[in-house]
PDB file of C-alpha atoms in Angstrom:
ATOM      1  CA  UNK A   1      19.954  -7.172  -3.380  1.00 39.00           C
ATOM      2  CA  UNK A   2      21.889  -5.087  -0.854  1.00 38.00           C
ATOM      3  CA  UNK A   3      23.329  -6.737   2.226  1.00 34.00           C
ATOM      4  CA  UNK A   4      22.443  -4.873   5.392  1.00 36.00           C
ATOM      5  CA  UNK A   5      25.631  -5.116   7.454  1.00 34.00           C
ATOM      6  CA  UNK A   6      24.024  -4.146  10.741  1.00 40.00           C
ATOM      7  CA  UNK A   7      21.595  -7.057  10.887  1.00 42.00           C
ATOM      8  CA  UNK A   8      23.247  -9.289   8.266  1.00 41.00           C
ATOM      9  CA  UNK A   9      20.059  -9.795   6.286  1.00 55.00           C
ATOM     10  CA  UNK A  10      19.113  -8.868   2.762  1.00 84.00           C
ATOM     11  CA  UNK A  11      16.864  -5.909   2.186  1.00 92.00           C
ATOM     12  CA  UNK A  12      14.660  -6.163  -0.903  1.00 95.00           C
ATOM     13  CA  UNK A  13      15.158  -3.508  -3.552  1.00 95.00           C
ATOM     14  CA  UNK A  14      12.502  -1.797  -5.603  1.00 96.00           C
ATOM     15  CA  UNK A  15      12.832   0.292  -8.741  1.00 96.00           C
ATOM     16  CA  UNK A  16      10.657   3.347  -9.242  1.00 95.00           C
ATOM     17  CA  UNK A  17       8.891   3.021 -12.596  1.00 93.00           C
ATOM     18  CA  UNK A  18       6.626   6.027 -13.171  1.00 90.00           C
ATOM     19  CA  UNK A  19       4.481   6.062  -9.997  1.00 90.00           C
ATOM     20  CA  UNK A  20       4.878   2.391  -9.036  1.00 95.00           C
ATOM     21  CA  UNK A  21       7.700   0.401  -7.512  1.00 96.00           C
ATOM     22  CA  UNK A  22       8.780  -2.871  -9.118  1.00 97.00           C
ATOM     23  CA  UNK A  23      10.470  -5.592  -7.101  1.00 97.00           C
ATOM     24  CA  UNK A  24      12.219  -7.462  -9.922  1.00 96.00           C
ATOM     25  CA  UNK A  25      13.685 -10.269  -7.819  1.00 95.00           C
ATOM     26  CA  UNK A  26      10.994 -12.979  -7.626  1.00 95.00           C
ATOM     27  CA  UNK A  27      12.197 -14.328  -4.260  1.00 94.00           C
ATOM     28  CA  UNK A  28      12.011 -10.835  -2.761  1.00 95.00           C
ATOM     29  CA  UNK A  29       8.590 -10.410  -4.360  1.00 95.00           C
ATOM     30  CA  UNK A  30       7.330 -13.597  -2.742  1.00 93.00           C
ATOM     31  CA  UNK A  31       8.811 -12.622   0.624  1.00 93.00           C
ATOM     32  CA  UNK A  32       7.169  -9.175   0.670  1.00 94.00           C
ATOM     33  CA  UNK A  33       3.854 -10.517  -0.570  1.00 93.00           C
ATOM     34  CA  UNK A  34       3.666 -13.229   2.076  1.00 90.00           C
ATOM     35  CA  UNK A  35       4.968 -10.903   4.823  1.00 91.00           C
ATOM     36  CA  UNK A  36       1.822  -8.794   4.649  1.00 92.00           C
ATOM     37  CA  UNK A  37       0.299  -9.027   1.165  1.00 93.00           C
ATOM     38  CA  UNK A  38       2.216  -5.996  -0.001  1.00 95.00           C
ATOM     39  CA  UNK A  39       1.780  -5.184  -3.681  1.00 93.00           C
ATOM     40  CA  UNK A  40       0.438  -7.333  -6.472  1.00 93.00           C
ATOM     41  CA  UNK A  41       2.352  -9.842  -8.587  1.00 94.00           C
ATOM     42  CA  UNK A  42       2.545  -8.590 -12.170  1.00 93.00           C
ATOM     43  CA  UNK A  43       0.052 -10.389 -14.408  1.00 89.00           C
ATOM     44  CA  UNK A  44      -1.419 -12.512 -11.600  1.00 87.00           C
ATOM     45  CA  UNK A  45      -5.121 -11.680 -11.227  1.00 81.00           C
ATOM     46  CA  UNK A  46      -5.807 -13.321  -7.855  1.00 77.00           C
ATOM     47  CA  UNK A  47      -2.617 -14.724  -6.329  1.00 80.00           C
ATOM     48  CA  UNK A  48      -2.986 -17.643  -3.935  1.00 75.00           C
ATOM     49  CA  UNK A  49      -0.011 -17.363  -1.605  1.00 77.00           C
ATOM     50  CA  UNK A  50       3.553 -17.064  -2.854  1.00 80.00           C
ATOM     51  CA  UNK A  51       3.222 -19.462  -5.767  1.00 84.00           C
ATOM     52  CA  UNK A  52       3.995 -16.947  -8.499  1.00 90.00           C
ATOM     53  CA  UNK A  53       6.964 -16.285 -10.747  1.00 91.00           C
ATOM     54  CA  UNK A  54       6.585 -12.594 -11.430  1.00 94.00           C
ATOM     55  CA  UNK A  55       7.854  -9.231 -10.212  1.00 96.00           C
ATOM     56  CA  UNK A  56       5.826  -7.492  -7.524  1.00 96.00           C
ATOM     57  CA  UNK A  57       4.263  -4.071  -8.131  1.00 96.00           C
ATOM     58  CA  UNK A  58       3.867  -1.755  -5.135  1.00 96.00           C
ATOM     59  CA  UNK A  59       1.937   1.487  -4.820  1.00 94.00           C
ATOM     60  CA  UNK A  60       3.902   4.485  -3.578  1.00 95.00           C
ATOM     61  CA  UNK A  61       2.132   4.481  -0.215  1.00 96.00           C
ATOM     62  CA  UNK A  62       3.093   0.826   0.369  1.00 96.00           C
ATOM     63  CA  UNK A  63       6.684   1.498  -0.633  1.00 96.00           C
ATOM     64  CA  UNK A  64       6.851   4.549   1.636  1.00 97.00           C
ATOM     65  CA  UNK A  65       5.607   2.435   4.537  1.00 97.00           C
ATOM     66  CA  UNK A  66       8.098  -0.376   3.827  1.00 97.00           C
ATOM     67  CA  UNK A  67      11.043   2.010   3.363  1.00 96.00           C
ATOM     68  CA  UNK A  68      10.121   3.676   6.665  1.00 96.00           C
ATOM     69  CA  UNK A  69      10.162   0.235   8.336  1.00 95.00           C
ATOM     70  CA  UNK A  70      13.540  -0.507   6.695  1.00 94.00           C
ATOM     71  CA  UNK A  71      12.023  -3.483   4.886  1.00 95.00           C
ATOM     72  CA  UNK A  72      12.645  -2.069   1.409  1.00 96.00           C
ATOM     73  CA  UNK A  73      15.227   0.046  -0.394  1.00 95.00           C
ATOM     74  CA  UNK A  74      13.846   2.078  -3.254  1.00 96.00           C
ATOM     75  CA  UNK A  75      15.837   3.319  -6.236  1.00 95.00           C
ATOM     76  CA  UNK A  76      15.252   5.382  -9.332  1.00 90.00           C
ATOM     77  CA  UNK A  77      16.478   3.538 -12.415  1.00 81.00           C
ATOM     78  CA  UNK A  78      19.162   6.132 -13.173  1.00 78.00           C
ATOM     79  CA  UNK A  79      20.718   6.200  -9.685  1.00 79.00           C
ATOM     80  CA  UNK A  80      22.669   3.848  -7.450  1.00 80.00           C
ATOM     81  CA  UNK A  81      21.835   5.549  -4.159  1.00 88.00           C
ATOM     82  CA  UNK A  82      18.662   4.511  -2.332  1.00 91.00           C
ATOM     83  CA  UNK A  83      15.930   7.142  -2.183  1.00 92.00           C
ATOM     84  CA  UNK A  84      15.359   8.832   1.163  1.00 92.00           C
ATOM     85  CA  UNK A  85      12.021   8.694   2.940  1.00 92.00           C
ATOM     86  CA  UNK A  86      11.867  12.487   2.588  1.00 94.00           C
ATOM     87  CA  UNK A  87      12.117  12.239  -1.218  1.00 94.00           C
ATOM     88  CA  UNK A  88       9.550   9.424  -1.328  1.00 95.00           C
ATOM     89  CA  UNK A  89       7.202  11.442   0.898  1.00 95.00           C
ATOM     90  CA  UNK A  90       7.467  14.369  -1.530  1.00 96.00           C
ATOM     91  CA  UNK A  91       6.564  12.065  -4.424  1.00 95.00           C
ATOM     92  CA  UNK A  92       3.607  10.713  -2.443  1.00 95.00           C
ATOM     93  CA  UNK A  93       2.408  14.239  -1.679  1.00 95.00           C
ATOM     94  CA  UNK A  94       2.505  14.989  -5.406  1.00 95.00           C
ATOM     95  CA  UNK A  95       0.594  11.788  -6.294  1.00 94.00           C
ATOM     96  CA  UNK A  96      -2.025  11.530  -3.522  1.00 93.00           C
ATOM     97  CA  UNK A  97      -4.532  14.164  -2.500  1.00 92.00           C
ATOM     98  CA  UNK A  98      -4.263  14.529   1.309  1.00 92.00           C
ATOM     99  CA  UNK A  99      -1.335  12.104   1.455  1.00 95.00           C
ATOM    100  CA  UNK A 100      -0.467  12.804   5.107  1.00 95.00           C
ATOM    101  CA  UNK A 101      -3.965  11.906   6.262  1.00 95.00           C
ATOM    102  CA  UNK A 102      -4.168   8.843   4.028  1.00 96.00           C
ATOM    103  CA  UNK A 103      -0.802   7.598   5.196  1.00 96.00           C
ATOM    104  CA  UNK A 104      -1.743   8.172   8.837  1.00 96.00           C
ATOM    105  CA  UNK A 105      -4.780   5.893   8.362  1.00 97.00           C
ATOM    106  CA  UNK A 106      -2.801   3.355   6.283  1.00 97.00           C
ATOM    107  CA  UNK A 107      -0.099   3.174   8.952  1.00 97.00           C
ATOM    108  CA  UNK A 108      -2.606   2.828  11.802  1.00 96.00           C
ATOM    109  CA  UNK A 109      -4.457   0.023  10.026  1.00 96.00           C
ATOM    110  CA  UNK A 110      -1.228  -1.833   9.160  1.00 96.00           C
ATOM    111  CA  UNK A 111       0.091  -1.457  12.702  1.00 96.00           C
ATOM    112  CA  UNK A 112      -3.227  -2.856  13.976  1.00 95.00           C
ATOM    113  CA  UNK A 113      -2.666  -6.031  11.958  1.00 94.00           C
ATOM    114  CA  UNK A 114      -4.973  -5.397   9.005  1.00 95.00           C
ATOM    115  CA  UNK A 115      -4.034  -5.975   5.382  1.00 95.00           C
ATOM    116  CA  UNK A 116      -4.502  -2.701   3.500  1.00 96.00           C
ATOM    117  CA  UNK A 117      -4.779  -2.565  -0.284  1.00 93.00           C
ATOM    118  CA  UNK A 118      -5.696   0.259  -2.666  1.00 92.00           C
ATOM    119  CA  UNK A 119      -9.465   0.688  -2.849  1.00 90.00           C
ATOM    120  CA  UNK A 120      -9.600   2.370  -6.243  1.00 87.00           C
ATOM    121  CA  UNK A 121     -11.688  -0.392  -7.832  1.00 86.00           C
ATOM    122  CA  UNK A 122     -14.303   0.240  -5.125  1.00 88.00           C
ATOM    123  CA  UNK A 123     -14.154   4.029  -5.467  1.00 86.00           C
ATOM    124  CA  UNK A 124     -12.499   4.579  -2.083  1.00 90.00           C
ATOM    125  CA  UNK A 125      -9.024   4.920  -0.605  1.00 93.00           C
ATOM    126  CA  UNK A 126      -8.484   1.451   0.878  1.00 95.00           C
ATOM    127  CA  UNK A 127      -9.896  -2.050   0.976  1.00 94.00           C
ATOM    128  CA  UNK A 128      -9.195  -3.756   4.294  1.00 95.00           C
ATOM    129  CA  UNK A 129      -8.687  -7.488   4.813  1.00 93.00           C
ATOM    130  CA  UNK A 130      -8.439  -9.430   8.040  1.00 89.00           C
ATOM    131  CA  UNK A 131      -6.402 -12.306   6.539  1.00 87.00           C
ATOM    132  CA  UNK A 132      -5.416 -11.194   3.024  1.00 85.00           C
ATOM    133  CA  UNK A 133      -6.391 -11.194  -0.652  1.00 84.00           C
ATOM    134  CA  UNK A 134      -7.028 -14.708  -1.904  1.00 78.00           C
ATOM    135  CA  UNK A 135      -7.691 -15.876   1.669  1.00 79.00           C
ATOM    136  CA  UNK A 136     -10.803 -13.842   2.378  1.00 84.00           C
ATOM    137  CA  UNK A 137     -12.781 -10.976   0.894  1.00 88.00           C
ATOM    138  CA  UNK A 138     -12.145  -7.454   2.100  1.00 90.00           C
ATOM    139  CA  UNK A 139     -14.948  -6.821   4.596  1.00 91.00           C
ATOM    140  CA  UNK A 140     -14.268  -3.078   4.821  1.00 93.00           C
ATOM    141  CA  UNK A 141     -13.887  -0.119   2.499  1.00 93.00           C
ATOM    142  CA  UNK A 142     -12.292   3.021   3.907  1.00 94.00           C
ATOM    143  CA  UNK A 143     -12.510   6.593   2.699  1.00 92.00           C
ATOM    144  CA  UNK A 144     -10.122   9.009   4.412  1.00 93.00           C
ATOM    145  CA  UNK A 145     -11.386  12.542   5.018  1.00 90.00           C
ATOM    146  CA  UNK A 146     -10.102  15.629   6.825  1.00 89.00           C
ATOM    147  CA  UNK A 147     -12.063  17.249   9.674  1.00 88.00           C
ATOM    148  CA  UNK A 148     -13.304  20.052   7.397  1.00 87.00           C
ATOM    149  CA  UNK A 149     -14.744  17.616   4.832  1.00 84.00           C
ATOM    150  CA  UNK A 150     -18.350  18.405   3.910  1.00 84.00           C
ATOM    151  CA  UNK A 151     -20.109  15.126   3.293  1.00 83.00           C
ATOM    152  CA  UNK A 152     -23.563  15.253   1.782  1.00 86.00           C
ATOM    153  CA  UNK A 153     -26.498  12.941   2.362  1.00 87.00           C
ATOM    154  CA  UNK A 154     -26.195  11.903  -1.282  1.00 87.00           C
ATOM    155  CA  UNK A 155     -22.523  11.072  -0.757  1.00 81.00           C
ATOM    156  CA  UNK A 156     -23.344   8.857   2.217  1.00 82.00           C
ATOM    157  CA  UNK A 157     -26.109   7.079   0.299  1.00 85.00           C
ATOM    158  CA  UNK A 158     -23.851   6.522  -2.735  1.00 82.00           C
ATOM    159  CA  UNK A 159     -21.056   5.105  -0.568  1.00 81.00           C
ATOM    160  CA  UNK A 160     -23.504   2.904   1.310  1.00 80.00           C
ATOM    161  CA  UNK A 161     -25.103   1.574  -1.862  1.00 81.00           C
ATOM    162  CA  UNK A 162     -21.735   0.773  -3.401  1.00 80.00           C
ATOM    163  CA  UNK A 163     -20.548  -1.002  -0.247  1.00 82.00           C
ATOM    164  CA  UNK A 164     -23.804  -2.958  -0.016  1.00 79.00           C
ATOM    165  CA  UNK A 165     -23.547  -3.992  -3.677  1.00 81.00           C
ATOM    166  CA  UNK A 166     -20.069  -5.484  -3.104  1.00 84.00           C
ATOM    167  CA  UNK A 167     -21.018  -6.807   0.372  1.00 86.00           C
ATOM    168  CA  UNK A 168     -18.653  -4.638   2.373  1.00 86.00           C
ATOM    169  CA  UNK A 169     -18.905  -2.169   5.215  1.00 87.00           C
ATOM    170  CA  UNK A 170     -18.103   1.418   4.291  1.00 89.00           C
ATOM    171  CA  UNK A 171     -16.094   3.372   6.826  1.00 89.00           C
ATOM    172  CA  UNK A 172     -15.156   7.019   6.863  1.00 88.00           C
ATOM    173  CA  UNK A 173     -11.805   7.594   8.571  1.00 90.00           C
ATOM    174  CA  UNK A 174     -11.527  11.089   9.963  1.00 89.00           C
ATOM    175  CA  UNK A 175      -7.825  11.977   9.901  1.00 87.00           C
ATOM    176  CA  UNK A 176      -6.311  15.147  11.254  1.00 79.00           C
ATOM    177  CA  UNK A 177      -2.594  15.498  10.517  1.00 65.00           C
ATOM    178  CA  UNK A 178      -2.178  18.715  12.528  1.00 65.00           C
TER     179      UNK A 178
END
């Protein structure tokens, strides 16, 4: 834990492990999870609040958001200097197709008060909660597309059928980073 001299509070630290960030300190893990349902406690299938004793695993996009908000310091295991947002952004661009657009939507949803989690298990970019995982079900699934995206009728039907099967609304977020 690094003490932030300017505001005299502790900033949680995360270690980059492959393409995920691990918050090893359990108290920091609980704090980040309850502050906005960031990440997922390791080995906890459906956490109910902060009652877990495990490290927290963050996706790169979550870590990038938190580092940008100065709510997290991210390190590579072989370094002592915190990673810059520029370096993290480069990693995100390498890991996510259309990262800039996806982050623009992620940021907008977070800033609007929604809880945003990866939507991979639903075949989309994000699952959106009003209150948070374990408190309610995600009512929305979001797929981020660029303005030049060519969606087919079959694609719309497939997305609609999937969303209906899991009782969620499917939303296409049109994001233009230019």
